[in-house]
Amino acid sequence: MILQTDIKFVPGVGPKRAEILNKELDIFTLGDLLRYYPYRYIDRSRMYYVHEIDGSMPYIQLKGKITAFETFGEGRKKRLVAHFTDGTGFIDLVWFQGIRFVESKYKTNQEYIVFGKPTLFNNRWNVAHPEIDPYMSEADRPDGLMAMYNTTEKMKNHYLNSKAIQKIIENAFGMIKERLPESLSPDVVRTANLIPFHDAIENIHFPGNPILLRDAEFRLKFEELFYIQLNIVRYAADRKGKLNGFLFKKVGKYLNSFYEKHLPFELTNAQKRVIKEIRKDTALGKQMNRLLQGDVGSGKTLVAIMCMLIALDNGFQSCLMAPTEILASQHFETFKSMLSDMDVEVALLTGSTKKKNREEIHAGLLSGDIHILIGTHALIEDVVQFKNLGFVVIDEQHRFGVAQRAKLWAKNEHPPHVLVMTATPIPRTLAMTVYGDLDVSVIDELPPGRKPVQTLHRFDKKRGALYQFVREQIHLGRQIYIVYPLIEENEKMDLKNLEDGFIHIKETFPEFTVCKMHGRMKPAEKEEVMQQFVANKAQIMVSTTVIEVGVNVPNASVMVIESAQRFGLSQLHQLRGRVGRGADQSYCVLITPYELSADTRKRMEIMTESNDGFIIAEADLKLRGPGDLEGTQQSGISFNLKIADLVRDNPILFRAREIAEELIKKDPKLQHPDHLVLKQQLSRLSGNRYDWGRIG
Ligand code: ADP
Ligand code: MG
């Protein structure tokens, strides 16, 4: 088939350029080339004047002459500047690479047409790496929209610039004798009101007019999002269709006596609703796979406890998996105190559980004497076997790989019900895409009496006032976290900063006890420091982000985050969640240098303005783009979206989801001959990557 033609046979490519296209752009076939979409278009029907240029201009074209060339800098910093004028003003054309080539190719005092995006630098307008055409009279000049393609430095070194790519695509079209085969089934094309694939591809590269371009974009964006959704919806339907979950038919003495005698407070309405949702799932005989989202402090743990008691009422064991030892032991303490004087056996299993103790736990799980197991990764190990595991809770899921989770599935003859709890809200678009086959419950209500954390942004030169404030808070009986960033690539330096900070804080607050914690400490040491802090034997804890997840010290009311510019929004929000857990007004102070990038300033602004995890997650998605978000790599299909944008193309995403659902309802296995093309495209898109969709 024409689309499978090796790229090297396209006129103008050849083996050398083919190799570059393979390496740089993952383009191997003619089909890959056609799906290399432009990133913007220049309106060639409009010629701009230099004196009109302002900051809001997209890519434009100018007509004029180069009056002189100049080079600046040396070695890698060298740049070439061409002074260009059209008679209405001057603009600089700038090159950082390929300088010799440019100098030899373009002459002064000759008319050219220059394309590019003007930016202001040192108060002068300039265009970096412009594309240049010899001047043509208006009659000879192509008009309409001209596609621009992204190219890499390496490609430019081999003269594969945007224009060259366009030429190659034109040549590829020359090889195509028949219309390109449709890449969606006829029913989908009809329902979604799409233009044919052939026309879409043609118009995305060579737009006939703006309306055709818009239709082409819509068609290709839809297609991209549709296949992601179809993949997810198909697996979800497949899984839900099977009656292989454990039945939790009754509510018995465990839950009832907990509810009547041990529940220390009223459930919030949101907690009640979520428990109902889970009850409904587990009473149906289908296996539950549910994502529970709720901001930090919203009371997810309690929901987990109550569900585990229902499991116990039906003769099943449960386990809870936490991402760190500290968190696991905190959960363990919570469970023990909540379930005290009930006849429920809870055990803790982590990497540092002693061998003898560990063996006892293994035996207790097998005999059924232990009802609830709490632990870290240690509980995935194959030696950990249950008598009858029925309910699994995974806390703060983003720390666990999907593959690790999958191992839990195998611990009973049927997979247990799974509840994944997360305090990092996942924007709806992403939830639909990445966790699209999980059912979602949301706790959107905090227990009564909580005061929202007040967040302040301060520059690092002004610590004096902050320290005064910290001192006052401690005198009121409160405790303080001071957090330093630590990333692996920069670990040495970061640890030194933490160490320096620790010494500095000790000197600044000689009257208080200051403790220190970081991930490189032994678990026992960490545990000791944590206990010291929990017992208020230390008033200030200097630490890295090890305290990010789940740690609960209600008396801590101030969190100071050093070098806050180095943290992402979601991480800042997680950290902030460590305070505001008690009844007192809490504070989060973000410390940064004075000089900040626009993005960072925006992040700080969002943090000081909002406490709402969902707003923060949406903003994070917008600022960082979905590619970087944790979890995206878990979907079956690559998330390097070529044309759609998860944020901007929301409505298309929802429509694609809808149509995928209708289609799977009618033809769950895609058996209709019309749907063969869908199956083929799905396998093309998922390549031979491991199929995560299966174990969502
Ligand atoms: P999450 O895990 O969602 O961050 P937790 O389950 O740790 O939140 O709950 C935070 C705190 O709120 C705990 O101290 C818990 O005992 C308390 N809590 C939970 N539910 C309620 C409720 N309905 N009313 C009052 N306090 C609650
Ligand atoms: Mg929690």
XYZ file of C-alpha atoms and ligand atoms in Angstrom:
724
model
C 0.000 0.000 0.000
C 1.194 3.462 -0.855
C 1.241 4.647 2.779
C 3.771 1.944 3.648
C 6.255 3.144 1.025
C 9.701 3.618 2.520
C 10.387 7.297 2.944
C 13.666 7.077 1.057
C 11.811 6.469 -2.212
C 10.004 9.776 -2.046
C 11.653 12.149 -4.557
C 13.924 14.589 -2.791
C 14.620 12.271 0.153
C 17.049 9.466 -0.609
C 18.962 7.322 1.912
C 20.854 10.096 3.695
C 17.874 12.310 4.401
C 15.739 9.246 5.115
C 18.088 8.398 7.936
C 17.740 11.877 9.382
C 13.961 11.764 9.119
C 13.958 8.348 10.844
C 16.096 9.549 13.680
C 14.825 13.050 14.198
C 11.115 12.774 13.498
C 10.317 9.063 13.626
C 9.275 9.247 9.991
C 9.829 5.917 8.267
C 7.090 5.678 5.670
C 5.191 7.927 3.342
C 2.249 7.547 5.706
C 4.366 8.827 8.609
C 5.375 11.793 6.488
C 1.793 12.678 5.658
C 1.019 12.585 9.359
C 3.783 15.025 10.120
C 1.504 18.010 10.512
C 2.437 21.672 10.223
C 2.515 23.631 13.450
C 1.272 26.854 11.909
C 0.401 28.618 8.684
C 1.478 31.845 7.105
C -1.039 33.898 5.247
C 0.741 34.481 1.949
C -1.947 36.708 0.582
C -0.906 39.427 2.997
C 2.417 41.289 2.865
C 3.336 43.158 6.058
C 5.377 46.342 6.495
C 8.160 46.691 9.035
C 6.575 49.792 10.545
C 3.383 47.844 11.351
C 5.121 45.208 13.438
C 3.971 44.878 17.000
C 4.277 42.209 19.660
C 1.090 40.408 18.721
C 2.136 39.274 15.256
C 2.041 35.644 14.227
C 4.243 34.422 11.419
C 4.319 37.082 8.746
C 5.998 37.817 5.440
C 7.971 40.954 4.605
C 9.382 42.148 1.289
C 12.686 44.043 1.194
C 16.479 44.028 1.028
C 19.408 43.108 3.233
C 21.605 46.172 3.611
C 24.493 44.574 5.502
C 25.678 41.464 7.381
C 27.386 41.569 10.779
C 28.651 38.820 13.078
C 28.750 38.987 16.849
C 30.292 36.751 19.482
C 32.708 33.856 19.206
C 32.548 30.073 18.965
C 29.244 28.630 20.140
C 27.912 32.075 20.977
C 28.514 33.347 17.467
C 25.556 34.850 15.660
C 24.977 36.400 12.266
C 22.777 39.457 11.884
C 21.426 40.736 8.569
C 19.980 44.241 8.617
C 16.824 44.172 6.560
C 14.605 47.007 5.375
C 11.502 47.455 3.274
C 11.704 51.229 3.269
C 9.314 51.623 6.195
C 11.792 50.576 8.882
C 14.587 48.183 9.837
C 14.497 44.697 11.294
C 17.301 42.267 12.164
C 17.403 38.769 10.730
C 19.398 36.553 13.080
C 21.081 33.147 12.707
C 22.846 31.106 15.356
C 23.599 28.130 13.120
C 24.464 27.554 9.516
C 26.071 30.976 9.401
C 28.470 30.229 6.599
C 25.705 28.852 4.438
C 23.502 31.896 4.958
C 26.326 34.313 4.186
C 27.116 32.590 0.924
C 23.527 32.185 -0.159
C 21.987 35.615 0.376
C 23.269 38.875 -1.094
C 22.871 42.462 -0.054
C 20.713 44.810 -2.095
C 18.657 42.083 -3.650
C 14.905 41.761 -3.121
C 13.718 38.933 -0.898
C 10.584 37.765 0.794
C 11.258 36.908 4.436
C 9.048 34.743 6.660
C 9.142 34.510 10.383
C 7.855 35.614 13.728
C 9.117 39.015 14.845
C 10.243 39.287 18.457
C 11.681 42.174 20.399
C 15.273 41.818 21.574
C 17.287 44.657 23.097
C 14.614 47.025 21.863
C 15.013 45.967 18.238
C 12.666 43.822 16.199
C 14.263 40.686 14.929
C 13.382 37.390 13.287
C 15.455 34.392 14.279
C 16.200 31.842 11.571
C 13.807 33.279 9.010
C 12.920 31.494 5.816
C 13.852 33.485 2.753
C 12.543 33.353 -0.823
C 13.820 35.298 -3.795
C 11.395 38.030 -4.713
C 8.570 37.116 -7.044
C 6.019 39.402 -8.578
C 2.593 39.220 -7.061
C 1.269 37.245 -10.002
C 3.877 34.479 -9.603
C 3.645 34.344 -5.863
C 1.597 31.569 -4.283
C -1.166 33.002 -2.208
C -3.281 31.528 0.519
C -2.047 29.658 3.562
C 1.449 28.212 3.619
C 2.266 25.428 6.048
C 5.221 25.712 8.418
C 6.893 22.597 9.829
C 8.978 22.134 12.924
C 12.485 21.020 12.209
C 15.406 20.161 14.447
C 18.882 21.646 14.444
C 20.282 18.501 12.941
C 17.784 18.674 10.110
C 18.608 22.297 9.418
C 22.262 21.352 9.155
C 21.230 19.100 6.277
C 19.097 21.804 4.708
C 15.915 20.097 5.812
C 14.084 23.244 6.787
C 10.366 23.850 6.759
C 10.361 24.634 3.094
C 12.256 21.450 2.232
C 9.750 19.374 4.189
C 6.949 21.030 2.330
C 8.602 20.217 -0.972
C 9.025 16.566 0.029
C 5.381 16.330 1.010
C 4.445 17.818 -2.322
C 6.549 15.147 -4.028
C 4.858 12.479 -1.937
C 1.497 13.664 -3.173
C 2.867 13.310 -6.673
C 3.317 9.573 -6.014
C -0.231 9.116 -4.823
C -2.367 8.027 -7.735
C -5.569 7.076 -5.943
C -7.388 8.619 -3.041
C -5.921 7.642 0.315
C -7.823 4.895 2.105
C -10.178 6.005 4.862
C -8.708 5.646 8.365
C -12.029 5.602 10.213
C -15.124 3.507 9.676
C -17.932 4.997 7.571
C -20.359 5.190 10.518
C -17.889 7.246 12.560
C -17.127 9.560 9.639
C -20.836 10.103 9.195
C -21.799 10.566 12.850
C -18.955 12.932 13.609
C -19.523 14.787 10.365
C -15.940 14.506 9.154
C -14.369 15.240 5.793
C -12.650 12.242 4.126
C -9.146 11.323 5.258
C -7.663 12.099 1.856
C -9.062 15.623 1.812
C -8.034 16.203 5.407
C -4.437 15.234 4.731
C -4.304 17.274 1.556
C -5.711 20.373 3.211
C -3.667 20.144 6.365
C -0.536 20.471 4.222
C -1.881 22.613 1.392
C -4.975 24.388 2.654
C -7.387 25.259 -0.144
C -8.934 27.930 2.034
C -9.358 28.655 5.764
C -12.597 26.706 5.999
C -11.125 23.580 4.467
C -8.175 23.939 6.815
C -10.483 24.125 9.797
C -12.357 21.003 8.652
C -9.094 19.193 8.070
C -7.857 20.075 11.537
C -11.104 18.981 13.103
C -11.045 15.671 11.303
C -7.456 14.877 12.285
C -7.841 15.995 15.889
C -11.011 13.996 16.211
C -9.345 10.926 14.818
C -6.416 11.200 17.183
C -8.589 11.556 20.271
C -11.109 9.017 19.050
C -8.603 6.183 18.906
C -7.395 6.868 22.421
C -10.978 6.791 23.630
C -11.912 3.744 21.602
C -9.004 1.859 23.122
C -10.065 2.729 26.658
C -13.778 2.230 26.163
C -13.164 -1.160 24.598
C -11.203 -2.431 27.595
C -13.581 -0.927 30.082
C -16.495 -2.683 28.384
C -14.570 -5.910 28.216
C -13.769 -5.836 31.922
C -17.153 -4.685 33.105
C -18.909 -7.321 31.100
C -17.378 -10.031 33.213
C -19.040 -11.191 36.402
C -15.916 -12.173 38.232
C -15.817 -9.918 41.255
C -16.343 -10.997 44.816
C -19.801 -10.421 46.216
C -20.061 -8.317 49.354
C -23.704 -9.035 49.982
C -24.237 -7.950 53.525
C -23.361 -5.332 56.044
C -22.695 -7.106 59.314
C -21.418 -6.715 62.806
C -18.057 -5.200 61.962
C -19.340 -2.220 60.055
C -22.369 -1.785 62.260
C -20.498 -1.767 65.518
C -17.870 0.576 64.069
C -20.544 2.913 62.869
C -22.418 2.908 66.120
C -19.624 2.854 68.678
C -16.325 3.806 67.128
C -16.928 6.487 64.579
C -15.525 9.591 66.237
C -17.459 12.031 64.067
C -20.297 12.369 61.570
C -19.429 11.359 58.034
C -19.529 14.181 55.541
C -22.167 13.875 52.839
C -19.453 13.281 50.287
C -18.036 10.407 52.335
C -21.494 8.857 52.625
C -22.055 9.144 48.894
C -18.742 7.509 48.049
C -19.343 4.621 50.430
C -22.704 4.082 48.754
C -21.078 4.055 45.332
C -18.596 1.459 46.465
C -21.308 -0.619 48.134
C -23.244 -0.660 44.895
C -20.249 -1.920 42.927
C -19.276 -4.624 45.342
C -22.791 -5.969 45.697
C -23.117 -6.640 41.974
C -20.634 -9.405 41.359
C -18.500 -7.283 39.075
C -14.972 -6.445 39.952
C -14.646 -2.854 41.120
C -11.892 -0.615 39.836
C -12.491 2.775 41.312
C -10.491 5.935 41.576
C -11.262 7.960 44.674
C -10.230 11.572 44.367
C -10.355 13.887 47.309
C -8.242 16.766 48.366
C -5.773 16.291 51.194
C -7.605 16.022 54.492
C -10.960 15.200 52.938
C -11.170 11.932 54.844
C -10.374 9.240 52.312
C -8.759 6.984 54.880
C -11.982 6.672 56.798
C -13.784 5.613 53.656
C -11.139 2.951 53.153
C -11.543 1.656 56.703
C -15.279 1.347 56.392
C -15.053 -0.496 53.081
C -12.561 -2.892 54.578
C -14.983 -3.612 57.394
C -17.664 -4.449 54.835
C -15.201 -6.829 53.200
C -14.592 -8.401 56.590
C -18.320 -8.740 57.178
C -18.378 -10.869 54.049
C -15.416 -13.008 55.027
C -12.714 -11.239 53.037
C -9.323 -9.842 53.963
C -8.160 -6.404 52.826
C -4.898 -4.646 52.333
C -3.780 -1.083 52.012
C -0.661 -0.177 50.113
C 1.084 3.135 50.831
C 4.008 4.671 48.968
C 6.343 5.189 51.942
C 7.108 3.499 55.227
C 6.235 6.585 57.203
C 2.873 6.733 55.606
C 2.246 3.039 56.053
C 3.014 3.225 59.754
C 0.841 6.298 60.137
C -2.036 4.454 58.534
C -1.328 1.518 60.792
C -1.571 3.723 63.877
C -4.781 5.308 62.600
C -6.344 1.923 61.925
C -5.318 0.559 65.300
C -6.768 3.485 67.183
C -9.956 3.637 65.121
C -10.503 -0.098 65.469
C -9.328 -0.418 69.057
C -11.394 -2.821 71.156
C -12.955 -4.264 68.041
C -12.053 -7.758 67.203
C -10.177 -6.843 64.015
C -6.603 -7.960 63.475
C -4.454 -5.366 61.690
C -0.798 -5.933 60.740
C 1.941 -3.751 59.318
C 4.395 -5.071 56.749
C 7.175 -2.925 55.349
C 10.712 -3.354 54.112
C 12.022 -2.928 57.627
C 9.770 -5.481 59.293
C 12.030 -7.944 61.102
C 12.325 -11.429 59.700
C 10.669 -13.180 62.617
C 7.780 -10.755 62.671
C 7.493 -11.007 58.927
C 7.133 -14.776 59.092
C 4.398 -14.445 61.668
C 2.552 -12.022 59.424
C 2.883 -14.341 56.428
C 1.404 -17.148 58.490
C -1.385 -14.949 59.857
C -2.389 -13.868 56.369
C -2.522 -17.430 55.127
C -4.544 -18.682 58.066
C -6.897 -15.712 57.897
C -6.079 -14.565 61.433
C -4.954 -11.198 60.101
C -7.882 -9.313 58.616
C -6.276 -6.141 57.378
C -2.728 -5.741 56.137
C -1.111 -2.342 55.793
C 2.197 -1.919 54.083
C 4.462 -0.636 51.390
C 5.778 -2.321 48.263
C 6.722 -5.192 50.549
C 3.203 -6.495 50.333
C 3.380 -7.086 46.599
C 6.065 -9.709 47.012
C 5.085 -13.182 45.953
C 5.729 -14.644 49.400
C 2.867 -12.557 50.734
C -0.141 -14.835 50.309
C -3.631 -14.321 51.655
C -6.316 -16.739 52.677
C -8.984 -14.707 50.929
C -8.034 -11.230 49.783
C -11.098 -9.338 48.597
C -10.407 -5.632 48.814
C -7.308 -3.646 47.932
C -6.747 0.016 48.657
C -3.883 1.871 47.030
C -3.118 5.196 48.634
C -1.628 8.083 46.675
C -1.471 6.018 43.549
C 0.796 8.207 41.523
C 3.787 6.713 43.284
C 2.974 3.218 42.112
C 3.617 1.879 38.677
C 0.780 0.070 37.021
C 2.847 -3.071 36.785
C 3.287 -3.125 40.552
C -0.413 -2.763 41.081
C -1.111 -5.585 38.702
C 0.746 -8.002 40.956
C -1.909 -7.524 43.607
C -4.533 -8.786 41.214
C -3.015 -12.214 41.274
C -3.334 -12.753 45.006
C -6.673 -14.504 44.857
C -8.544 -16.674 42.342
C -10.487 -13.619 41.164
C -9.035 -10.143 41.213
C -9.999 -8.287 44.396
C -11.940 -5.044 44.271
C -9.573 -2.137 43.922
C -9.878 1.347 45.287
C -7.172 3.772 44.216
C -7.088 6.875 46.379
C -5.434 10.048 45.253
C -5.161 13.545 46.606
C -3.717 14.858 43.380
C -6.868 15.626 41.523
C -6.734 14.615 37.944
C -8.315 17.071 35.541
C -11.418 15.641 33.956
C -9.893 15.518 30.498
C -6.956 13.556 31.730
C -9.006 11.322 33.988
C -11.097 10.396 30.972
C -8.054 9.663 28.957
C -5.591 8.045 31.277
C -7.909 6.497 33.826
C -10.737 6.271 31.365
C -11.640 2.750 32.332
C -11.763 3.374 36.061
C -14.932 4.572 37.673
C -14.382 7.779 39.529
C -15.669 8.915 42.919
C -14.995 12.336 44.281
C -14.961 13.663 47.845
C -15.568 17.323 47.181
C -16.184 18.403 50.738
C -13.878 18.852 53.701
C -14.911 17.861 57.224
C -16.524 20.818 58.994
C -14.462 23.374 60.875
C -11.398 23.367 58.636
C -9.925 26.748 57.834
C -8.386 27.044 54.389
C -4.610 27.383 54.432
C -3.430 30.936 53.798
C -0.696 30.976 51.193
C 1.879 33.752 50.890
C 4.668 34.349 48.438
C 7.865 35.962 49.794
C 11.237 36.766 48.238
C 14.269 35.128 49.767
C 15.953 38.401 50.689
C 13.210 39.128 53.221
C 13.463 36.346 55.738
C 13.550 38.550 58.852
C 9.823 39.135 59.056
C 9.139 35.500 58.251
C 11.295 34.284 61.132
C 9.507 36.625 63.485
C 6.233 35.119 62.344
C 7.530 31.578 62.785
C 8.613 32.438 66.309
C 5.161 33.806 67.168
C 3.477 30.697 65.845
C 5.689 28.426 67.901
C 4.939 30.507 70.986
C 1.272 29.847 70.259
C 2.148 26.165 70.530
C 2.303 25.416 66.811
C 4.935 23.500 64.820
C 6.694 24.407 61.584
C 7.833 22.562 58.461
C 10.620 24.001 56.351
C 10.954 22.149 53.060
C 13.877 22.095 50.630
C 13.790 20.709 47.107
C 15.763 17.599 46.348
C 16.117 16.097 42.940
C 18.366 13.243 42.010
C 20.289 15.038 39.286
C 21.261 17.688 41.736
C 21.303 15.597 44.869
C 24.686 16.636 46.258
C 23.989 20.320 45.974
C 20.450 19.931 47.256
C 21.538 17.954 50.295
C 24.103 20.625 51.029
C 21.443 23.316 50.851
C 19.313 21.304 53.222
C 22.265 20.873 55.574
C 23.106 24.598 55.428
C 19.473 25.458 55.968
C 19.323 23.167 58.971
C 22.369 24.816 60.572
C 21.052 28.273 59.765
C 17.665 27.515 61.318
C 19.252 26.043 64.423
C 21.314 29.218 64.833
C 18.301 31.431 64.187
C 16.099 29.581 66.679
C 18.411 28.499 69.500
C 15.469 28.430 71.894
C 13.672 25.661 69.956
C 14.456 22.101 68.955
C 14.981 21.650 65.236
C 14.941 18.239 63.587
C 15.914 17.168 60.096
C 14.712 14.531 57.695
C 15.528 13.403 54.163
C 15.035 10.370 52.015
C 18.609 9.123 52.309
C 18.198 8.434 56.006
C 17.548 4.894 57.193
C 13.868 4.081 57.741
C 14.441 3.661 61.474
C 16.078 7.090 61.701
C 13.251 8.695 59.766
C 10.755 6.989 61.981
C 12.528 8.319 65.061
C 12.586 11.891 63.756
C 8.958 11.637 62.754
C 7.963 10.399 66.202
C 9.917 13.228 67.779
C 8.005 15.729 65.678
C 4.624 14.078 66.192
C 5.205 14.247 69.965
C 6.107 17.951 69.674
C 9.572 17.273 71.051
C 10.847 19.251 68.072
C 9.127 22.440 66.995
C 10.683 22.847 63.575
C 11.271 20.152 61.009
C 13.692 20.865 58.191
C 13.170 18.312 55.464
C 12.974 17.412 51.814
C 9.756 16.414 50.117
C 9.692 13.082 51.956
C 6.884 14.656 53.955
C 4.943 15.398 50.797
C 2.607 12.493 50.890
C 0.073 11.840 53.586
C 1.971 12.649 56.772
C -0.428 13.870 59.413
C 0.642 16.206 62.222
C -2.419 18.344 62.968
C -0.438 20.653 65.231
C 1.867 21.751 62.422
C 0.424 25.005 61.141
C 3.130 26.613 59.042
C 4.846 25.240 55.993
C 7.747 27.202 54.570
C 8.800 26.029 51.112
C 12.310 27.093 50.136
C 13.117 27.538 46.409
C 9.449 27.128 45.667
C 10.172 27.973 42.026
C 11.652 24.504 41.634
C 8.414 22.708 42.452
C 5.518 21.963 40.155
C 2.032 23.132 41.037
C 0.693 19.755 42.033
C 3.670 19.140 44.241
C 3.285 22.499 45.964
C -0.350 21.716 46.553
C 0.521 18.315 48.014
C 3.075 19.871 50.323
C 0.638 22.510 51.441
C -1.776 19.753 52.344
C 0.517 18.803 55.244
C -0.728 21.837 57.153
C -4.301 22.904 57.775
C -5.148 19.571 59.363
C -6.003 20.900 62.783
C -8.434 23.548 63.967
C -5.963 26.447 63.827
C -5.395 28.877 60.994
C -2.507 27.500 58.943
C -0.053 29.131 56.592
C 2.049 28.146 53.638
C 4.907 30.457 52.706
C 6.482 30.102 49.276
C 10.002 31.462 49.110
C 11.619 32.310 45.794
C 14.303 34.591 44.418
C 13.186 37.951 43.098
C 13.882 37.136 39.448
C 11.267 34.708 38.180
C 10.145 33.445 34.805
C 6.618 34.295 33.719
C 5.549 30.684 34.218
C 6.889 30.552 37.733
C 5.258 33.806 38.664
C 1.984 32.376 37.360
C 2.454 29.253 39.476
C 3.030 31.294 42.616
C -0.031 33.370 41.811
C -2.251 30.342 41.386
C -1.004 28.917 44.681
C -1.692 32.079 46.633
C -5.125 32.468 45.069
C -6.543 28.967 45.162
C -6.858 26.085 47.592
C -8.890 24.017 45.200
C -7.015 20.963 44.026
C -9.031 20.695 40.844
C -8.287 24.244 39.777
C -4.629 23.654 40.505
C -4.566 20.428 38.560
C -6.186 22.087 35.534
C -3.710 24.939 35.701
C -0.876 22.469 35.980
C -2.081 20.669 32.898
C -2.220 23.952 31.015
C 1.212 25.109 32.113
C 3.066 21.852 31.722
C 1.122 20.094 29.031
C -0.091 16.534 29.438
C 3.145 14.921 28.301
C 4.833 15.645 31.583
C 2.051 14.713 33.899
C 2.501 11.616 35.914
C 0.329 8.814 34.743
C 0.121 9.679 31.072
C 2.601 6.983 30.193
C 0.146 4.460 31.559
C -2.333 4.712 28.752
C -2.156 2.168 25.998
C -1.559 4.636 23.227
C 1.235 7.126 23.015
C 0.459 10.516 24.406
C 2.633 12.400 22.028
C -0.394 13.938 20.479
C 0.431 15.156 17.008
C -2.350 17.601 16.505
C -4.960 17.574 19.264
C -4.503 19.483 22.500
C -6.073 17.981 25.596
C -6.848 21.377 27.038
C -7.983 23.355 24.019
C -9.744 20.539 22.250
C -11.905 19.514 25.137
C -15.176 19.539 23.190
C -13.713 17.312 20.492
C -12.479 14.935 23.174
C -15.933 14.643 24.731
C -17.528 14.071 21.339
C -14.953 11.405 20.502
C -15.658 9.693 23.805
C -19.387 9.715 23.158
C -19.074 8.234 19.705
C -16.589 5.606 20.892
C -19.013 4.559 23.621
C -21.950 4.270 21.229
C -19.882 2.243 18.841
C -18.656 -0.197 21.489
C -22.160 -0.596 22.804
C -23.293 -1.740 19.356
C -20.220 -3.753 18.457
C -18.161 -4.511 21.590
C -15.629 -6.686 19.807
C -15.417 -4.615 16.633
C -16.568 -7.579 14.568
C -18.580 -5.775 11.922
C -16.633 -5.765 8.627
C -16.887 -1.969 8.536
C -14.983 -1.863 11.808
C -11.988 -3.816 10.615
C -10.264 -0.540 9.827
C -10.702 0.527 13.467
C -8.995 -2.604 14.701
C -6.140 -2.124 12.271
C -5.617 1.484 13.300
C -5.702 0.569 16.976
C -2.961 -1.960 16.587
C -0.946 0.447 14.477
C -1.238 3.102 17.154
C -0.437 0.946 20.137
C 2.532 -0.569 18.340
C 3.880 -3.472 20.326
C 3.923 -1.603 23.583
C 2.746 -3.532 26.590
C -0.961 -3.300 26.848
C -1.570 -1.408 30.097
C -5.210 -0.922 29.282
C -5.847 -4.488 30.325
C -4.951 -3.961 33.932
C -5.965 -0.289 34.361
P -7.007 12.223 53.385
O -6.421 10.836 53.413
O -8.176 12.319 52.476
O -5.995 13.271 53.148
P -7.586 11.674 56.111
O -8.403 10.470 55.905
O -6.189 11.516 56.557
O -7.626 12.545 54.795
O -8.392 12.643 57.088
C -7.822 13.824 57.568
C -8.304 14.056 58.975
O -9.700 14.331 58.999
C -8.090 12.852 59.863
O -7.584 13.310 61.085
C -9.476 12.262 60.004
O -9.635 11.603 61.223
C -10.370 13.485 59.910
N -11.720 13.201 59.395
C -12.053 12.345 58.415
N -13.378 12.358 58.178
C -13.913 13.262 59.027
C -15.236 13.738 59.280
N -16.277 13.284 58.581
N -15.401 14.673 60.238
C -14.349 15.139 60.921
N -13.077 14.750 60.746
C -12.831 13.812 59.799
Mg -4.426 10.247 53.067
